[in-house]
Every structure is written in structure tokens, then in C-alpha cells.
Short mmCIF file of C-alpha atoms in Angstrom, two decimals:
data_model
loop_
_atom_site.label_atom_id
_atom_site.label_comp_id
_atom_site.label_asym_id
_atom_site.label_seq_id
_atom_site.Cartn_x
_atom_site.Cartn_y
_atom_site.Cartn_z
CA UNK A 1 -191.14 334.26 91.25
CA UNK A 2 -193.34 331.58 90.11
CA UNK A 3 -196.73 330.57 91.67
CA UNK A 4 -197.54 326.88 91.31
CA UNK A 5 -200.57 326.25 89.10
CA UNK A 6 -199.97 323.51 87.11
CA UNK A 7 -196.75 322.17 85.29
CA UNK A 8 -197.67 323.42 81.99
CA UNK A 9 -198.13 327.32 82.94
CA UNK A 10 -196.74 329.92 85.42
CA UNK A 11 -197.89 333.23 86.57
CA UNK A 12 -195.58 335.98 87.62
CA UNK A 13 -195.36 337.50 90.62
CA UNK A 14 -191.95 339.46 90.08
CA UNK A 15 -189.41 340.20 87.85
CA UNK A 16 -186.68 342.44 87.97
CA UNK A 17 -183.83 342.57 84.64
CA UNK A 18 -180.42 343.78 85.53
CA UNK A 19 -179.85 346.98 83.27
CA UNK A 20 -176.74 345.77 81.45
CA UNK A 21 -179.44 343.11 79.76
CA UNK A 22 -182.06 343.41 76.82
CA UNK A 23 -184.81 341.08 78.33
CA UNK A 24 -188.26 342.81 79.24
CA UNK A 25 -189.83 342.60 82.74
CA UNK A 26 -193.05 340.57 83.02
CA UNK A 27 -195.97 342.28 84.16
CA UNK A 28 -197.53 341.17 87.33
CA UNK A 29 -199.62 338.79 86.90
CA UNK A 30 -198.57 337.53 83.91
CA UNK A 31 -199.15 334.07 82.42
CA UNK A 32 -197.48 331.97 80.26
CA UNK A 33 -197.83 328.35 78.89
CA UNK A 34 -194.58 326.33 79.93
CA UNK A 35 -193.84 325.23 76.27
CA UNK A 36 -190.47 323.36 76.95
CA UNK A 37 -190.32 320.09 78.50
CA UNK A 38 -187.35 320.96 80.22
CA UNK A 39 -188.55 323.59 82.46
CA UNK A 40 -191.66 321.47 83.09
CA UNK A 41 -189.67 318.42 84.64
CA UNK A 42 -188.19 321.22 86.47
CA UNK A 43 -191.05 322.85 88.15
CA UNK A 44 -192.48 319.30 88.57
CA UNK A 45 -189.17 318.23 90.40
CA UNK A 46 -189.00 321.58 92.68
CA UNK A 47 -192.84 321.29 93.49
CA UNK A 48 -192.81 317.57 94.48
CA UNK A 49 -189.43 318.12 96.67
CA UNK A 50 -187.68 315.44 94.34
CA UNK A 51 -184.48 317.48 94.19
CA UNK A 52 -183.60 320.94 96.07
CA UNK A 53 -182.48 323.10 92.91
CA UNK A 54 -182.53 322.56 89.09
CA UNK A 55 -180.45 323.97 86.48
CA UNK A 56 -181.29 324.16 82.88
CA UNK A 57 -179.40 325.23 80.03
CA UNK A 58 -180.77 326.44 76.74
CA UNK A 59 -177.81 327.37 74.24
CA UNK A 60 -179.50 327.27 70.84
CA UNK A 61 -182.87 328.04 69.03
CA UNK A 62 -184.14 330.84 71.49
CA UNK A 63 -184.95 333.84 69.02
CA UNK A 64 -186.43 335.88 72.29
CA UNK A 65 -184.09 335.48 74.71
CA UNK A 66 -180.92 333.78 72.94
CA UNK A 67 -179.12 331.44 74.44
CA UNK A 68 -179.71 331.32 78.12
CA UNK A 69 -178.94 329.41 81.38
CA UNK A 70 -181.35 329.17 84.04
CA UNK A 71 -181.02 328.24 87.97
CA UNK A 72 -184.34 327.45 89.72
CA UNK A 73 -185.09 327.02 93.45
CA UNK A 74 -188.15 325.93 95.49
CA UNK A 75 -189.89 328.59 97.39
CA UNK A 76 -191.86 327.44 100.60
CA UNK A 77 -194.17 328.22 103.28
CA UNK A 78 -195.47 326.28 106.26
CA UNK A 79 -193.86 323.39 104.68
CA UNK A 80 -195.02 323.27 101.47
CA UNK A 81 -193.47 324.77 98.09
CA UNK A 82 -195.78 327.89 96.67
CA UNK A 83 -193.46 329.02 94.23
CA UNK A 84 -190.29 328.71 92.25
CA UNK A 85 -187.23 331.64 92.53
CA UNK A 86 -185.64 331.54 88.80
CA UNK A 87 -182.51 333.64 87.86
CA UNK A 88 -181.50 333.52 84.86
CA UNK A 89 -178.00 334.46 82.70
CA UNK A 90 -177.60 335.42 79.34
CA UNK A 91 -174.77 332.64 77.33
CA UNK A 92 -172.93 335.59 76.02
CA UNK A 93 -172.16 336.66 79.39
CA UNK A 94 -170.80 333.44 80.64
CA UNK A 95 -169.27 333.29 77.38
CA UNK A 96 -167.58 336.54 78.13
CA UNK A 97 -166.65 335.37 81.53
CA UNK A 98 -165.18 332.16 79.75
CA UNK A 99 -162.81 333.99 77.69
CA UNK A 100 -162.23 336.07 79.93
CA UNK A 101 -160.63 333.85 81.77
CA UNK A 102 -159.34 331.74 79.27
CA UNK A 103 -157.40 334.87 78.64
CA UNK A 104 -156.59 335.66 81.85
CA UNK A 105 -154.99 332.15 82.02
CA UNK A 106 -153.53 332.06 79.28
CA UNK A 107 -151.20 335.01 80.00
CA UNK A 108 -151.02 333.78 83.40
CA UNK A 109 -149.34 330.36 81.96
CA UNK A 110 -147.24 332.19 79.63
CA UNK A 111 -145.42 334.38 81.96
CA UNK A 112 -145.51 331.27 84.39
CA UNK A 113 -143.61 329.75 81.23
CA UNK A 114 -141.29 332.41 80.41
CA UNK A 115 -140.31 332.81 84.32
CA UNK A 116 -139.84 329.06 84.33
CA UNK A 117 -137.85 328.99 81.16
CA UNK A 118 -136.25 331.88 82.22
CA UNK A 119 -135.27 330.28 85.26
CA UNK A 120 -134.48 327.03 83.92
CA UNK A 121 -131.85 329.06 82.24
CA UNK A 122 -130.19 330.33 85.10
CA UNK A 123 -130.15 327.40 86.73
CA UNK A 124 -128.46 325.63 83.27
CA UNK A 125 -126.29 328.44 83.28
CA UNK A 126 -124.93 328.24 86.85
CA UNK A 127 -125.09 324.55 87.56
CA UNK A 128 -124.26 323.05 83.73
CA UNK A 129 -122.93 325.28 81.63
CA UNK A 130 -120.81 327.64 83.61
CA UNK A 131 -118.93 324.80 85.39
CA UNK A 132 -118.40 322.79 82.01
CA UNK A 133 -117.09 326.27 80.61
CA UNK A 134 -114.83 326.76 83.61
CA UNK A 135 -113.42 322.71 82.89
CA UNK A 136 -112.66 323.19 79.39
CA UNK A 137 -110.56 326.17 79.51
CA UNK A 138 -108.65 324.56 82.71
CA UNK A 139 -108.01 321.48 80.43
CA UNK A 140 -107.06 323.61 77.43
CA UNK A 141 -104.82 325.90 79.70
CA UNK A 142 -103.16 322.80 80.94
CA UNK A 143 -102.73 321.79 77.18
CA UNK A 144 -101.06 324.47 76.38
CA UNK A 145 -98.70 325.43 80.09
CA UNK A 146 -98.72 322.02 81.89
CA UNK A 147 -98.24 323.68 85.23
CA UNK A 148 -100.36 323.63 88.56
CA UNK A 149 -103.64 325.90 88.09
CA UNK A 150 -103.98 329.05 90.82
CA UNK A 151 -106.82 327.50 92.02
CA UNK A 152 -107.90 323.47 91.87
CA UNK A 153 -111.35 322.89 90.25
CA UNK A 154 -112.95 321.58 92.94
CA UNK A 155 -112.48 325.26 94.63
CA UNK A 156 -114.57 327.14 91.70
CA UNK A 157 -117.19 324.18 91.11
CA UNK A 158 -119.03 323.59 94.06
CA UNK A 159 -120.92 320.89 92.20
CA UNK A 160 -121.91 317.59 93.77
CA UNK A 161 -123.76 316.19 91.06
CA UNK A 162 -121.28 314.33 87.81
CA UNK A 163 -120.33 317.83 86.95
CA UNK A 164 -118.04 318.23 90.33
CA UNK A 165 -117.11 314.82 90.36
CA UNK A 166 -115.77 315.31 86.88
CA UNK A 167 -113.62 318.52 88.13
CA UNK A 168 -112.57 316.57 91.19
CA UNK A 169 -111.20 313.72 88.71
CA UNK A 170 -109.13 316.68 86.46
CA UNK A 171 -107.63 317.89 89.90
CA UNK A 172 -106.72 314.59 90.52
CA UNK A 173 -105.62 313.75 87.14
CA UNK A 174 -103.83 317.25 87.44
CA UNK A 175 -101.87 316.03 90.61
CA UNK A 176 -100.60 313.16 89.19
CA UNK A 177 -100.03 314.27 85.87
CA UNK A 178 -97.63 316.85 87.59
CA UNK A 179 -95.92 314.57 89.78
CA UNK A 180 -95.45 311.89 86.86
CA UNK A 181 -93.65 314.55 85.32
CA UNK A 182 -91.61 315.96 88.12
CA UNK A 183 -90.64 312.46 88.67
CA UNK A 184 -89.82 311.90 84.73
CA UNK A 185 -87.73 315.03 85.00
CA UNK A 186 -85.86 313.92 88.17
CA UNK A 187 -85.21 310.28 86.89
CA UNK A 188 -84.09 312.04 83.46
CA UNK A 189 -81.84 314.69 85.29
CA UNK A 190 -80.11 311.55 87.34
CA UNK A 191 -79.50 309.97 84.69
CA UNK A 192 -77.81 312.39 82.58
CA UNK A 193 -75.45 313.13 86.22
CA UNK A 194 -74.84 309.75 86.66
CA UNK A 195 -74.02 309.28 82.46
CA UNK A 196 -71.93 312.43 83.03
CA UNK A 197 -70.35 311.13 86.28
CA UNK A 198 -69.44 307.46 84.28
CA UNK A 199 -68.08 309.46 81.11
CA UNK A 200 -65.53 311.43 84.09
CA UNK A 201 -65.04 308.21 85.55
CA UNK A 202 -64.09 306.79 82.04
CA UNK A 203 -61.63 310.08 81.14
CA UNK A 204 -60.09 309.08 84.63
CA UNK A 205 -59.68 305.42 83.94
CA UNK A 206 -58.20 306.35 80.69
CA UNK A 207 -55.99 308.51 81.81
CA UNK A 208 -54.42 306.46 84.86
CA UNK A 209 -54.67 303.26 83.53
CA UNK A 210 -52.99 302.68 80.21
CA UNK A 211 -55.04 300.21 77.79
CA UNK A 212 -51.77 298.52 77.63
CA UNK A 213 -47.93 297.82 78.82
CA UNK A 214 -44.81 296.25 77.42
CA UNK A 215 -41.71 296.06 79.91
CA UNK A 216 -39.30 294.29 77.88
CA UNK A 217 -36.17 292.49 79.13
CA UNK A 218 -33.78 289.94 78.84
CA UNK A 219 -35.54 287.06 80.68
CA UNK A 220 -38.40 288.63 81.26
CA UNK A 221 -41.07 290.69 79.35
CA UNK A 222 -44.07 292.10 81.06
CA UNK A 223 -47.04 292.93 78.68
CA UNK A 224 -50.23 294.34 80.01
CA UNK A 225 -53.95 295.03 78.62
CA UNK A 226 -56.88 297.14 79.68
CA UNK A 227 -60.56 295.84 77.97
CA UNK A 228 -62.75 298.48 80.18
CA UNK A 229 -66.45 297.58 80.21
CA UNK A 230 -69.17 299.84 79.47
CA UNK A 231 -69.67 300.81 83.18
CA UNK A 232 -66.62 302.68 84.16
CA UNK A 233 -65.46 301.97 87.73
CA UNK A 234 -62.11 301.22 89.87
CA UNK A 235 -60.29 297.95 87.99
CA UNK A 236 -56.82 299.35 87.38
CA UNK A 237 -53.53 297.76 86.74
CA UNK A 238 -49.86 299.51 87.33
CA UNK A 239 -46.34 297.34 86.01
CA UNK A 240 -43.14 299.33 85.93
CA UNK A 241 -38.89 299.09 86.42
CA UNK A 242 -37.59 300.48 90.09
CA UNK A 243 -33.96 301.36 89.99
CA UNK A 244 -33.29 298.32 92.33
CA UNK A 245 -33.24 295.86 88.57
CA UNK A 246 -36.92 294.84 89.87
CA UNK A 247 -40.19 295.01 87.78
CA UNK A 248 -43.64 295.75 90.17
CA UNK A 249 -46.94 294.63 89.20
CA UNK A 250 -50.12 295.56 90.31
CA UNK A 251 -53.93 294.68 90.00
CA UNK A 252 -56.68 296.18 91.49
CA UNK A 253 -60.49 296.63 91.57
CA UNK A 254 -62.57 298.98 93.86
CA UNK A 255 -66.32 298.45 94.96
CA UNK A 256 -68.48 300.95 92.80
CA UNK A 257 -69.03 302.88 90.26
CA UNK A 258 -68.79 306.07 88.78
CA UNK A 259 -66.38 309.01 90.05
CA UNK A 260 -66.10 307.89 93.84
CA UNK A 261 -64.80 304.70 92.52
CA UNK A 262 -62.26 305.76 89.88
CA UNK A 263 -60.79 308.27 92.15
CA UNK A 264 -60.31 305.68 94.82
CA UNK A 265 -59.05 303.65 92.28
CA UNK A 266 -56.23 306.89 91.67
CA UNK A 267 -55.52 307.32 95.45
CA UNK A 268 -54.81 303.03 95.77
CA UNK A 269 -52.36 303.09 92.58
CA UNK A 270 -50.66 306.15 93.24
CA UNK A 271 -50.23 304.92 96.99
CA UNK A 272 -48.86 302.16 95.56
CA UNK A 273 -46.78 303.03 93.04
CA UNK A 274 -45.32 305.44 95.46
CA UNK A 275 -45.04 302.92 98.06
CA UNK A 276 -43.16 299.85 96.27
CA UNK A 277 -40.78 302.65 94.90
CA UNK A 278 -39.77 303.62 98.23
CA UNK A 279 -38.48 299.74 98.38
CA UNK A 280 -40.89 298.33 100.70
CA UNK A 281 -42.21 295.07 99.96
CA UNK A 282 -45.46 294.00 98.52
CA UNK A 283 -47.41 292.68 101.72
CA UNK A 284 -45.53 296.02 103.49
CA UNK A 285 -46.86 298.23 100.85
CA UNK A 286 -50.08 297.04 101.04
CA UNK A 287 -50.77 297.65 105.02
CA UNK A 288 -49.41 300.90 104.64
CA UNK A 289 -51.78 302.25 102.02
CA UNK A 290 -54.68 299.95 103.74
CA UNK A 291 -53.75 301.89 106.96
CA UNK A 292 -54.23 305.76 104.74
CA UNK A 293 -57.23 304.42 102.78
CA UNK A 294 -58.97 303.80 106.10
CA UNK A 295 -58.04 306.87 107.49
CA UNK A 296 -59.74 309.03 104.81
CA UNK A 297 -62.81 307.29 103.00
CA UNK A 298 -65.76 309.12 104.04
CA UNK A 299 -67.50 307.03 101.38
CA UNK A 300 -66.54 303.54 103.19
CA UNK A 301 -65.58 302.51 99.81
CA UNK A 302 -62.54 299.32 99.17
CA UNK A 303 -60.56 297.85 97.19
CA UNK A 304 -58.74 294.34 96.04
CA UNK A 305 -55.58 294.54 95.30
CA UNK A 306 -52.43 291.86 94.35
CA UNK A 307 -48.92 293.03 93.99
CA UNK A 308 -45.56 291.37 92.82
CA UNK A 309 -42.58 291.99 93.22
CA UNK A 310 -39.81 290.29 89.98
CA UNK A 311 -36.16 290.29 90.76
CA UNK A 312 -34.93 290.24 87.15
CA UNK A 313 -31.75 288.78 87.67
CA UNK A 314 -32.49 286.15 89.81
CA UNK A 315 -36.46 285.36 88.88
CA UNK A 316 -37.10 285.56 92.15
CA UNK A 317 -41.21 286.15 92.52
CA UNK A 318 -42.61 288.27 95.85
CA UNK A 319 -46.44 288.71 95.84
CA UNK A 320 -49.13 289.47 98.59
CA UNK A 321 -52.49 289.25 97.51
CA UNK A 322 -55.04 291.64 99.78
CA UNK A 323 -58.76 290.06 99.35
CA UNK A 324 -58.08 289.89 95.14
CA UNK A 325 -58.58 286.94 93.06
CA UNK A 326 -55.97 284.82 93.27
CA UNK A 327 -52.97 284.72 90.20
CA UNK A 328 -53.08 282.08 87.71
CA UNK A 329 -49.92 280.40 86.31
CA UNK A 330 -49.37 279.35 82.85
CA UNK A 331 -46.34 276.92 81.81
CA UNK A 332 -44.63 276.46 78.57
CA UNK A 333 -47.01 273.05 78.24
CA UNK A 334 -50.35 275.51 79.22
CA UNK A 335 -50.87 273.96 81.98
CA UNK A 336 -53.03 276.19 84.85
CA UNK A 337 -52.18 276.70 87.87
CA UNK A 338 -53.75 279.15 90.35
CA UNK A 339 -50.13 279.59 92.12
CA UNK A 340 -51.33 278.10 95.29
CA UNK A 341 -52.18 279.86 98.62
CA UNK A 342 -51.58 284.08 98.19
#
């Protein structure tokens, strides 16, 4: 406590040191010049109500006290300031208090660092790495099986950043990957049936229909020629004798390809063959074997046919011509003729 004299001395009126410091309590009473400028714009300040408190800090050349900071606040009475309440704190201690808590922080932003890097792991973990773990081995098990996962992506990454739109893109991809192939494997298996089906088809072609004829006779010869294309289907041709001295030709060509086809093509020329043996004529022949093909063709399948009929000894001609292209005529001076209405 400080009693106001002037600004260049003070008298104390108490003191008290806290035990934990190595200042000396002034004496009552005591009196001492105010040698530092400092402290004597303070007083002067505090006295004259200028300012309320003052603080002043003295952190070097003190031999007596060391370096010190000081907190200083007017004292009045009926109005007017009689005195000045100081307290003052040893550096050291504030410097203790300093790094104290610049310790104190500093492990307190380390473990907030660790946690955080700790937890920024997790989080990298679960949300980057784990998912992009989970979408490589899918893509390399695909690699190496190409066959539908047990479970899609999109089921084990719950990601809706890039991450889980990238494993809903590989489920897609997936999908259609899958059905390209199925389809590749269907269109590939329907080929090879329907390749199989044409080289049957071919076998039966070959087998009923001859790649060529040759009736020979006294006025008449009879020569015949099979050029099959490539795709195998119901074009047939049939010539032979009957014991009647007649010679029976027949053409034919049935819609489709494949095995239906040439086995409709079998049915017509063995119906046929069967039928102009039997005697009956060619437009005869024909109804009948229309009438049987209609009767049984499940398929709806048909067939163009023209048949002849030669009566060797008299070169007599008898043809019917059922939906077929119609017979062309060649004289000795090759002229054409399509033989006129059939």
C-alpha cells in the first residue's frame, strides 16, 4: 500500500511476500525514492484518475528483485485517491506458467494430432482404401473366371462419392459383359446347328438327287445335271424308264433351307416317283401328292414342281407344270422357246 506524497517517493504502509518468493517485506513506514520513470507516470496516472489501473513490466536489469511485473490500482476515500494497492509477480513465475502451458499444449496438440491422424486413417481405410481393395480383386477375379460375382459391388460398397459410382459402373460393365457373351455363345452355338443342319441337308441332297443322269435311247437321250449351291435346300430333279416304253422327268424346288427343306424335298420326289410309276399322268400325279403334302406339313412348307411325261415311240410330250418356272425349248437352229402356256 502506497501513501501519496509526491511522485518521486512512496512510503509503506503494508507489505506482505508470499512464502514461495525471496523478496523482503518493507518495514512500516518505510520510504523510498521512486527512481524509475515508469512507476512514476504510474503513480502520477492512478493519483490524478487519468486511467483506473496500470501495469508495468520490468524484465531486465533488476539485480534486487529480477525481472518483475507489477499491477497497480488506485486506492480511495471520500472520493479522492490516498494510496496505490501494488502486487507484484516474479518473471520466472510467469515464465514457469508460460511453459507450462506451452507444454501442456503442446501435448494437448499432439495427441489431438495423432487422434486426428489416427482417425484420418480409419476413415481412408473404410471409405478409400477398403472399397478400392474390394474393386480390384472383383476385377481380377473376373479376369481370371468371367462369371457373375456372389454378390454385385454396389452391395459391399455403400459409397456415394466416385468410389461407388466406379463399382456401380463394374456391375454394370459386369452385366453386359456377361450377356455379350451369353449372346456370343448362343449366336455361335446356332450357327454351328444350323452349319450342321445344312451339311445333313447336303448328305441328303446328295444322296437323293444324283449330280447327274444319262437315259439313253434310240430317238431320245435324256441327260441330267445337279450344280448344288453352297446353301443346301429342296431343288431336286428325278428322270427315269417306266415299263410302259415312257421316260418321266421331274423338277422341283421347295421353299427353305436346311433339313426341313431337303426332307420335303425327299417326301415330293419319292411321291412322285411312286406316283407316275403307278401310270397316272403328270397333272394326276401332281394333285395327288399336293393333296398328301397338305395333309402332313406341320412346317407349312411347299414346293414347285414340273413333270413330263415322253412316249418314246411316238415323241409324244405330256407335262403339267404346278407353280414352277416354266420349260424352255431349244431347236436344232438354237432357237428359245419357253414352250408356251404350262
Amino acid at each position: 500500500m502506497l501513501f501519496r506524497s509526491d511522485y518521486k517517493s512512496i512510503t509503506n504502509v503494508l507489505s506482505t511476500i508470499n512464502s514461495n518468493y525471496s523478496y523482503e517485506c518493507w518495514p512500516v513506514g518505510y520510504h523510498k525514492l521512486t527512481t524509475n520513470v515508469d512507476y512514476e507516470n504510474a503513480y502520477r496516472q492512478l493519483f490524478e484518475k487519468k486511467v483506473d489501473s496500470v501495469t508495468v513490466i520490468r524484465n531486465k536489469g533488476f539485480l534486487v528483485t529480477g525481472s518483475h511485473i507489477t499491477e497497480l490500482v488506485p486506492v480511495e476515500y471520500d472520493g479522492k485517491v490516498t494510496g496505490i494497492l501494488c502486487v507484484e509477480k516474479p518473471m520466472d513465475e510467469l515464465d514457469k506458467i508460460k511453459r507450462f502451458f506451452a507444454s501442456v499444449t503442446g501435448k494437448a496438440m499432439l495427441a489431438f494430432i495423432l487422434v486426428l491422424t489416427f482417425s484420418y486413417g480409419i476413415f481412408l481405410h473404410k471409405r478409400i482404401l477398403k472399397p478400392l481393395s474390394i474393386i480390384t480383386e472383383e476385377a481380377e477375379r473376373f479376369a481370371r473366371e468371367t462369371s457373375a460375382p456372389e454378390k454385385p459391388l454396389c452391395s459391399l460398397i455403400k459409397n456415394t462419392d466416385e468410389i461407388g459410382v466406379l463399382a456401380r459402373s463394374i456391375d454394370k460393365m459386369t452385366a453386359d459383359t456377361l450377356e455379350n457373351l451369353k449372346r456370343i455363345t448362343n449366336d455361335a452355338v446356332e450357327r454351328e446347328s444350323t452349319k450342321t443342319q445344312l451339311d445333313v441337308a447336303r448328305r441328303i441332297q446328295y444322296g437323293i438327287v444324283p449330280a447327274q443322269t444319262h437315259i439313253p435311247g434310240g430317238r431320245f437321250e435324256v441327260f441330267a445335271l445337279s450344280d448344288p449351291a453352297r446353301s443346301v435346300g429342296g431343288d431336286f430333279y428325278d428322270c427315269f424308264r417306266v415299263d410302259n416304253g415312257k421316260i418321266c422327268v421331274a423338277v422341283g424346288d421347295v421353299s427353305g433351307k436346311g433339313i426341313g427343306a431337303a426332307l420335303f424335298m425327299v417326301t415330293t420326289k419319292t411321291m412322285l416317283r411312286e406316283h407316275l410309276r403307278e401310270g397316272l399322268d403328270p397333272a394326276s400325279a401332281l394333285n395327288t401328292v399336293n393333296d398328301s403334302l397338305c395333309a402332313l406339313n406341320p412346317e407349312e412348307l411347299f414346293v414347285t414342281a414340273f413333270v413330263a411325261v415322253l412316249e418314246i415311240k411316238t415323241g409324244r410330250l405330256v407335262y403339267a407344270n404346278a407353280g414352277h418356272t416354266r420349260p424352255l425349248i431349244i431347236s436344232e437352229n438354237a432357237v428359245f422357246s419357253d414352250g408356251g402356256t404350262c
